[in-house]
Structures are given as structure tokens and as C-alpha cells.
PDB file of C-alpha atoms and ligand atoms in Angstrom:
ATOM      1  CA  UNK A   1      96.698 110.195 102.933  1.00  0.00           C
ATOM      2  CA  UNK A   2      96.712 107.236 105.566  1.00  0.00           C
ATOM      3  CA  UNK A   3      98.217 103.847 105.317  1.00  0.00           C
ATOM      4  CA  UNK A   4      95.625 101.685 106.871  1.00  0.00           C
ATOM      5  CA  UNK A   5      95.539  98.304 109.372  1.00  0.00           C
ATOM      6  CA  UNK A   6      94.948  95.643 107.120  1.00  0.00           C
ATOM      7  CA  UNK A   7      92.571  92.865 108.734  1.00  0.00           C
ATOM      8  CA  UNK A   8      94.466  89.418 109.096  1.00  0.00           C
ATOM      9  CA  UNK A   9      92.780  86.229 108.419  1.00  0.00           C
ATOM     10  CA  UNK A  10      90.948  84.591 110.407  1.00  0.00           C
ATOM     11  CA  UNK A  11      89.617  87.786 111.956  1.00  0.00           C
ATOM     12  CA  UNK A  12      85.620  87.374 112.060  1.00  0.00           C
ATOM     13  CA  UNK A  13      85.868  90.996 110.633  1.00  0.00           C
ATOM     14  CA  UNK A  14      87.002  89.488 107.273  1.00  0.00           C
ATOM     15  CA  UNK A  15      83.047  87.741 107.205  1.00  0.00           C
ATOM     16  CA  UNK A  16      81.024  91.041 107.298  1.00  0.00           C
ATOM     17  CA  UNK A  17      78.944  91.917 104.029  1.00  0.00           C
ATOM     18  CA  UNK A  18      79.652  94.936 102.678  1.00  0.00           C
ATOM     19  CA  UNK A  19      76.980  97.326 101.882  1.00  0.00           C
ATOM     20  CA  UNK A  20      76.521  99.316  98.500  1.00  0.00           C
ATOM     21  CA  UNK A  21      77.492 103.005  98.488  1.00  0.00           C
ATOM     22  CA  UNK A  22      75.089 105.445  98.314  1.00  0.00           C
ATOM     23  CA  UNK A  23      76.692 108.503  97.510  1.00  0.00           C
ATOM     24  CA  UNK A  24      79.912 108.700  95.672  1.00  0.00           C
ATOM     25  CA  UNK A  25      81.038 111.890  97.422  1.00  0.00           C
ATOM     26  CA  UNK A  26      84.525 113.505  98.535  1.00  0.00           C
ATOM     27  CA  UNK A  27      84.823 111.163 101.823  1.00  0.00           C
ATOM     28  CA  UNK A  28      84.305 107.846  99.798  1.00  0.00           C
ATOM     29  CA  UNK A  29      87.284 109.275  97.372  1.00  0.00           C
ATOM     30  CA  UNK A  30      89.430 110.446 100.233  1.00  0.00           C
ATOM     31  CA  UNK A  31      89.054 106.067 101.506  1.00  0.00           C
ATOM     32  CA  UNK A  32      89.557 105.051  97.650  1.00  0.00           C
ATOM     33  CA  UNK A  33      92.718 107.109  97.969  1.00  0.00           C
ATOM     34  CA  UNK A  34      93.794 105.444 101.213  1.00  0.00           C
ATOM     35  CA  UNK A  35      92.874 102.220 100.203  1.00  0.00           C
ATOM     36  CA  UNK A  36      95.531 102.707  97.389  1.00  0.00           C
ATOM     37  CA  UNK A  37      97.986 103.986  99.409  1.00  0.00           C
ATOM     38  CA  UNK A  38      97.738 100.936 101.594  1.00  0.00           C
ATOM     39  CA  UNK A  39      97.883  98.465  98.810  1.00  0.00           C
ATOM     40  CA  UNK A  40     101.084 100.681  97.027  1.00  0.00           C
ATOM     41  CA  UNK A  41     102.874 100.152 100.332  1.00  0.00           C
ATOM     42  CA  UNK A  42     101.448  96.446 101.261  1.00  0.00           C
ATOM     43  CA  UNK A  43     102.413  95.821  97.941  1.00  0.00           C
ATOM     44  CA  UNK A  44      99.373  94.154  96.750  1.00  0.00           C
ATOM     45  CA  UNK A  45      97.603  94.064  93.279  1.00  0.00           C
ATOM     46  CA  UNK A  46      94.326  94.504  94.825  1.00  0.00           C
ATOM     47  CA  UNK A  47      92.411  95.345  97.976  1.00  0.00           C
ATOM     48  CA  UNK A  48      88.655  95.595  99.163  1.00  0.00           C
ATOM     49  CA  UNK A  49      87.268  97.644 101.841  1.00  0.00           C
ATOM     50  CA  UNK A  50      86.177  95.025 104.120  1.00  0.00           C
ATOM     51  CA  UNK A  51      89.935  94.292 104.453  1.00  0.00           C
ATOM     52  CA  UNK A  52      90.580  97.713 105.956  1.00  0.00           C
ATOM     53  CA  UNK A  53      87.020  96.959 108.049  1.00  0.00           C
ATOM     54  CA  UNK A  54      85.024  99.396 106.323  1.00  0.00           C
ATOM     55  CA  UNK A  55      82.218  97.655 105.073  1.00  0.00           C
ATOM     56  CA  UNK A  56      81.404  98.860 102.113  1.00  0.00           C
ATOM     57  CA  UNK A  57      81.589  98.078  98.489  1.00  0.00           C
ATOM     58  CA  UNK A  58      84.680  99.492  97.267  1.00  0.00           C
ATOM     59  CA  UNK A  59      87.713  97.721  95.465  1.00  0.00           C
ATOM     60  CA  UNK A  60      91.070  98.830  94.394  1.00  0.00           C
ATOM     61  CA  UNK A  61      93.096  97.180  91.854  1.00  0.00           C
ATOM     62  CA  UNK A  62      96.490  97.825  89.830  1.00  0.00           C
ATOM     63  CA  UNK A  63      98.129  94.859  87.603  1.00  0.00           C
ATOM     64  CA  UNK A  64     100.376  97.515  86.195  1.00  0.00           C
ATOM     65  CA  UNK A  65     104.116  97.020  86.145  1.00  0.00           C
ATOM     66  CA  UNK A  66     104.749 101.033  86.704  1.00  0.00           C
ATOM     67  CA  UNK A  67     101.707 100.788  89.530  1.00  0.00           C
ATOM     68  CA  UNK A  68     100.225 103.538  87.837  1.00  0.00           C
ATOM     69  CA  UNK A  69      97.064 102.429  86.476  1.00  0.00           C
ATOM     70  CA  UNK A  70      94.790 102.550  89.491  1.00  0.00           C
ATOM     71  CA  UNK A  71      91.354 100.578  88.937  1.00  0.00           C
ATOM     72  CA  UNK A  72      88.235 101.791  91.170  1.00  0.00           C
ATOM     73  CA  UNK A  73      85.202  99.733  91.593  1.00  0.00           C
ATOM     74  CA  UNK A  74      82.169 100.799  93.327  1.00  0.00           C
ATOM     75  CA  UNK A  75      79.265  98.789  94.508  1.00  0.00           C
ATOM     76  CA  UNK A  76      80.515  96.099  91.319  1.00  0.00           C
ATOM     77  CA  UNK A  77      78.339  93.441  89.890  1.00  0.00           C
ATOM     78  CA  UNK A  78      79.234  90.489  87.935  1.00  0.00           C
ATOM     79  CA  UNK A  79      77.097  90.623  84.974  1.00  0.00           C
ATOM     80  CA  UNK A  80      78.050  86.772  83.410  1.00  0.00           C
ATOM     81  CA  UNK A  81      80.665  84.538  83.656  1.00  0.00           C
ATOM     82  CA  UNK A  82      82.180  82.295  81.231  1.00  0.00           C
ATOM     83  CA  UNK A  83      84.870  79.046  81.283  1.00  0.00           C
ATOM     84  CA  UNK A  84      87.009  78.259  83.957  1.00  0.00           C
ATOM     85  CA  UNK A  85      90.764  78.936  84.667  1.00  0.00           C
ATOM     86  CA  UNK A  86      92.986  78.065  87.883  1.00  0.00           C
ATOM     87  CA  UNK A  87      95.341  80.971  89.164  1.00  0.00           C
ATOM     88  CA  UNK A  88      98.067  80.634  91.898  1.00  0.00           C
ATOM     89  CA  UNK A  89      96.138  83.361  94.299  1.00  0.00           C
ATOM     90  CA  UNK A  90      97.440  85.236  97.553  1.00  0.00           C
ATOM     91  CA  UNK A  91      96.108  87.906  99.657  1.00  0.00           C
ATOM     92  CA  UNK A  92      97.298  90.699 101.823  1.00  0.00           C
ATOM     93  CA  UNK A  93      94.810  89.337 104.564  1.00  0.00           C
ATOM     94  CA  UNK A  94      96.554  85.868 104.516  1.00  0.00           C
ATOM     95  CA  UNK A  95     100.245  86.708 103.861  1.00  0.00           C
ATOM     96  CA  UNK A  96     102.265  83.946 102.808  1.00  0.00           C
ATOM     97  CA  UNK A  97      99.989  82.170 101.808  1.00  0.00           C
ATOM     98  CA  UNK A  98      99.477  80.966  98.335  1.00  0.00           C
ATOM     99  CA  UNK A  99      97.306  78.292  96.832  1.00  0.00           C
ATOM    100  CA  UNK A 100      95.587  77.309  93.080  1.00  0.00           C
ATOM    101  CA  UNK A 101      91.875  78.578  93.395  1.00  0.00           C
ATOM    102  CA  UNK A 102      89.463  77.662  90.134  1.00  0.00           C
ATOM    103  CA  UNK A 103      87.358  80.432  88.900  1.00  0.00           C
ATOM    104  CA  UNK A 104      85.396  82.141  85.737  1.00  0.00           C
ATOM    105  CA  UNK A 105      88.119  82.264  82.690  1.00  0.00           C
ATOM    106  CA  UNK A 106      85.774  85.714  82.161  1.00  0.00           C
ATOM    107  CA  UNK A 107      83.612  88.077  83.800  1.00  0.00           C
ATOM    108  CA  UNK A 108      81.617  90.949  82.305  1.00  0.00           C
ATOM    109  CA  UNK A 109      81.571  93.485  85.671  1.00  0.00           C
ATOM    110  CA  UNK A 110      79.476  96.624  86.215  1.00  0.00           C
ATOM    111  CA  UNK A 111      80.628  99.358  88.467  1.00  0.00           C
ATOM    112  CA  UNK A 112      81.019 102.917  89.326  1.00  0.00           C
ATOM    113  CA  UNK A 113      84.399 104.641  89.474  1.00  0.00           C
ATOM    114  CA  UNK A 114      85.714 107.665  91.660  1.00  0.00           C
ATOM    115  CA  UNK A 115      83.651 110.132  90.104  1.00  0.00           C
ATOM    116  CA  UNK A 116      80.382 107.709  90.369  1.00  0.00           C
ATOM    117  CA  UNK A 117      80.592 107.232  86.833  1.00  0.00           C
ATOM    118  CA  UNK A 118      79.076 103.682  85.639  1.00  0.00           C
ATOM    119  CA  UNK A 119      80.869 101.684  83.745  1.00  0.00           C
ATOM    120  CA  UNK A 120      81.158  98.180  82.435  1.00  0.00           C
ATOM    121  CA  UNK A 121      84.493  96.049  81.633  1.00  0.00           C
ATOM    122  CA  UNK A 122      85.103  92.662  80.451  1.00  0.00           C
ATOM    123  CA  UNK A 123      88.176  91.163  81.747  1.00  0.00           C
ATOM    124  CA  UNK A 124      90.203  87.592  81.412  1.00  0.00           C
ATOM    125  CA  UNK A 125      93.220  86.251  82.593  1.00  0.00           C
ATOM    126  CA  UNK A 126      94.545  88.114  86.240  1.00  0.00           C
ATOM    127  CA  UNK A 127      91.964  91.153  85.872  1.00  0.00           C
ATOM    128  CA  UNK A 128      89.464  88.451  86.054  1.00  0.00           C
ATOM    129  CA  UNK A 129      90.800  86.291  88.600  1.00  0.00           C
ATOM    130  CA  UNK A 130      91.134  89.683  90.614  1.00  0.00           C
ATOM    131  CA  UNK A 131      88.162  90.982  90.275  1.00  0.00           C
ATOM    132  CA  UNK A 132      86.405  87.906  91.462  1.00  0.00           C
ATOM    133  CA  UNK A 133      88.855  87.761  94.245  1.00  0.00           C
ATOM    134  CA  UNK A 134      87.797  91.035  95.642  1.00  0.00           C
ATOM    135  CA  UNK A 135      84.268  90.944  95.393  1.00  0.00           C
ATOM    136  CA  UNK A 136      84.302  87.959  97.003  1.00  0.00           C
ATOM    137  CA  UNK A 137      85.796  90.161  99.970  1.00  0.00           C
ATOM    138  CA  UNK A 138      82.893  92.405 100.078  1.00  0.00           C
ATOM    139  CA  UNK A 139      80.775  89.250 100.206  1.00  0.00           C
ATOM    140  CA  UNK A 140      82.394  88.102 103.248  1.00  0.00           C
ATOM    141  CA  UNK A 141      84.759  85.643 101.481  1.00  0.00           C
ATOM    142  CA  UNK A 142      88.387  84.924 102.109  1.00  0.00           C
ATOM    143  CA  UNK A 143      90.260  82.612  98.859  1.00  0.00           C
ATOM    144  CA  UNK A 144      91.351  79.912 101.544  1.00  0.00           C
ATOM    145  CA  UNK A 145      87.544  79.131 101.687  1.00  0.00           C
ATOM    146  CA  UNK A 146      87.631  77.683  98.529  1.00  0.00           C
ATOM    147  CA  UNK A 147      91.066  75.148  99.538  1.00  0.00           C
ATOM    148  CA  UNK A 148      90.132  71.755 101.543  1.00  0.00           C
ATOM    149  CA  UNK A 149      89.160  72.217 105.733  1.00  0.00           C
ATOM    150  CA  UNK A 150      92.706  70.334 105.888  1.00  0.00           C
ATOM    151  CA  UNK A 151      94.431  72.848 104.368  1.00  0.00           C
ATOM    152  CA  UNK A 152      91.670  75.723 105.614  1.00  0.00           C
ATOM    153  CA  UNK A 153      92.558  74.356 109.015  1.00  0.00           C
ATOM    154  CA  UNK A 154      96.174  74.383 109.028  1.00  0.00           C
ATOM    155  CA  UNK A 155      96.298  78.003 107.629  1.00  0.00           C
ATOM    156  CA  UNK A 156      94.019  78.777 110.786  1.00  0.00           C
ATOM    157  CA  UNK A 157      96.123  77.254 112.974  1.00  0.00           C
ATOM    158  CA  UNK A 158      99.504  78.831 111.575  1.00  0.00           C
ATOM    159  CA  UNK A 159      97.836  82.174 111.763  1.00  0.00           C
ATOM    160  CA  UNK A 160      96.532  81.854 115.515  1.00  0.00           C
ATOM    161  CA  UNK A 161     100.218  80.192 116.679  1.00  0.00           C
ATOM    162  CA  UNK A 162     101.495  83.528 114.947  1.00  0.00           C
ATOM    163  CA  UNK A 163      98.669  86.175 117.030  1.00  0.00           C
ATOM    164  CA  UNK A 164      99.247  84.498 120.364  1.00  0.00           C
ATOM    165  CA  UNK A 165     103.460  84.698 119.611  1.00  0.00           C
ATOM    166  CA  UNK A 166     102.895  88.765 118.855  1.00  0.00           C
ATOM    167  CA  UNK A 167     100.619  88.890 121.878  1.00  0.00           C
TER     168      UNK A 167
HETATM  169  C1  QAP B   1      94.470  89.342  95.181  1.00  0.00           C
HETATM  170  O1  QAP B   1      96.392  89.899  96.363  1.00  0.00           O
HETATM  171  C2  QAP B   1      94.948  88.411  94.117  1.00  0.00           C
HETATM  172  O2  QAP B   1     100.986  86.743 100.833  1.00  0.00           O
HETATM  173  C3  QAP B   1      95.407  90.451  95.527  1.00  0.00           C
HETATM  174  O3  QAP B   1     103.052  88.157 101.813  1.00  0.00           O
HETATM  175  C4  QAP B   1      96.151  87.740  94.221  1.00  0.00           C
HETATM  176  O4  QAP B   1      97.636  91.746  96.332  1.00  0.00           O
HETATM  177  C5  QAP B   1      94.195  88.171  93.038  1.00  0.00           C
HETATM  178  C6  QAP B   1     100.487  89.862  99.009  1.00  0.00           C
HETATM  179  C7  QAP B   1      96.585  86.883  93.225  1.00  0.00           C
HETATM  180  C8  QAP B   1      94.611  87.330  92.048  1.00  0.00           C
HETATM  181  C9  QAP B   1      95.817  86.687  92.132  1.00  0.00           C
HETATM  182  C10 QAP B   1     100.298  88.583  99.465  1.00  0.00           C
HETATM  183  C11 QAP B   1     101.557  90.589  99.522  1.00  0.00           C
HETATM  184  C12 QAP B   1      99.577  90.486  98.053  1.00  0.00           C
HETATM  185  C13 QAP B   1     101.174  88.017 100.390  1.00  0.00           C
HETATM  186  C14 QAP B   1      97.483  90.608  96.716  1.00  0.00           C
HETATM  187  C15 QAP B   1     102.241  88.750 100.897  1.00  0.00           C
HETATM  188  C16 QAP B   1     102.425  90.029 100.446  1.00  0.00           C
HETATM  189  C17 QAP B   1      98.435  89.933  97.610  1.00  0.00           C
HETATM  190 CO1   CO B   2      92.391  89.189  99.221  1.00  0.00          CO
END
């Protein structure tokens, strides 16, 4: 088990497209197991790969109180979408930072899990909100994108004031 270095927005990094998995074999499961033992530890509800810059399509999720319902999505697709709802989002890449994002009250999402399983899950409320978040990561998207360039810029700014204090 590894706890790994979580990319920091705005680190180009966080823009890379992640590719699908071809193989659901023991090294992918020994990443989905350090992916969650980086977002235990973080703690975060959710984390992609891309965030860890490994650029593939893999999410971890858990919205469980006890954090022990671990959710594992592999190369996920959103099947449909329906409604709208607003959700006060964060993000371990962009820490501290929290802002209202609008997105799809529900999604219907297709993945496979640790074992390469498929399966399909239709989620509202937070799982929905997170799920979008995340695959937005493997698409190269960070949730500030959607917030005005003022308040894109500012977060920018704040972040590159704190790199060149820790440098
Ligand atoms: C994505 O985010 C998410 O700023 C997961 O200082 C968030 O786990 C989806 C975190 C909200 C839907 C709604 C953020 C931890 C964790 C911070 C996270 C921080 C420490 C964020
Ligand atoms: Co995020």
C-alpha cells in the first residue's frame, strides 16, 4: 500500500485525457487500492487517477459515514442524464476551495469494477454529483472550470502565490 502525491491545481498534469483500461489485472487493483488509501488519508469522498497522474480511467469513491463502502469505476460511461441540481463541490486537487457547480440531478453510469466485472448504477443526489465530478477528471476537467474566469483566475492566482511561497 502507498499513499500517493496528489496533483495540485493548476498543474497542466490535471488536463491530460485519460485512456480506457485494457486489462483489469492484479497491477490495475494494486493502483485501485492505492488510490483508496490516498483518498482514506486525504480525506476525500472521491478521487480519479489523473489526480495521482496516472492517466487512466479509474475512479474511487466512498460517501459512507464508516468509509467502508469503497466504489470502483473502470473505464465509466455516462449512459443519460436527467434534471439539474447545484451542489457545494470541493476537490482534493484544489484544497480549500469550495464553490456551487450545476450538474445532471441523475446519471445512469456503466463501468467495470475491481474484478472487471460490468456493471451499471443509477445514482442521484451526491453519488451523482460525484460521479460526474470524477469523470470529468479523466476528461481533463477540473470543477473550477465550470465557476466565472474571475473567480477561475483568482483561484489560479492564490494557488501560484502559494507554489512560489513553498518553493
Ligand atoms: C469530489 O472531493 C466532490 O478542499 C470529491 O481541503 C466533492 O473528496 C464531489 C477535500 C464534493 C462532490 C461534492 C477538499 C479535502 C476533499 C478540500 C473531495 C480539502 C480537503 C474533496
Ligand atoms: Co476533484
Amino acid at each position: 500500500m502507498a499513499i500517493l502525491d496528489i496533483l495540485i491545481y493548476p498543474d497542466p498534469r490535471l488536463h491530460k485525457v485519460a485512456a480506457p483500461v485494457k486489462e483489469v489485472n492484479d497491477e490495475i487493483r494494486q493502483l485501485v487500492r492505492d488510490m483508496a488509501e490516498t483518498m482514506y488519508d486525504a480525506p476525500g469522498i472521491g478521487l480519479a487517477a489523473t489526480q495521482v497522474d496516472v492517466h487512466k480511467q479509474i475512479i474511487v469513491m466512498d460517501l459512507s459515514e464508516d468509509k467502508n463502502e469503497l466504489r470502483v469505476f473502470i473505464n465509466p460511461k455516462i449512459l443519460s442524464k436527467c434534471g439539474t441540481q447545484q451542489y457545494e463541490e470541493g476537490c482534493l486537487s484544489v484544497p480549500g476551495v469550495y464553490d456551487t457547480v450545476t450538474r445532471a440531478a441523475t446519471v445512469t453510469v456503466e463501468a467495470l469494477d475491481e474484478h472487471g466485472t460490468p456493471f451499471t448504477l443509477e445514482a442521484e443526489g451526491l453519488l451523482a454529483v460525484c460521479i460526474q465530478h470524477e469523470i470529468d477528471h479523466l476528461l481533463g476537467k477540473v470543477f473550477v472550470e465550470y465557476l466565472s474566469s474571475l473567480k477561475q483566475n483568482r483561484i489560479k492566482n492564490k494557488f501560484k502565490k502559494r507554489q512560489r511561497e513553498r518553493a
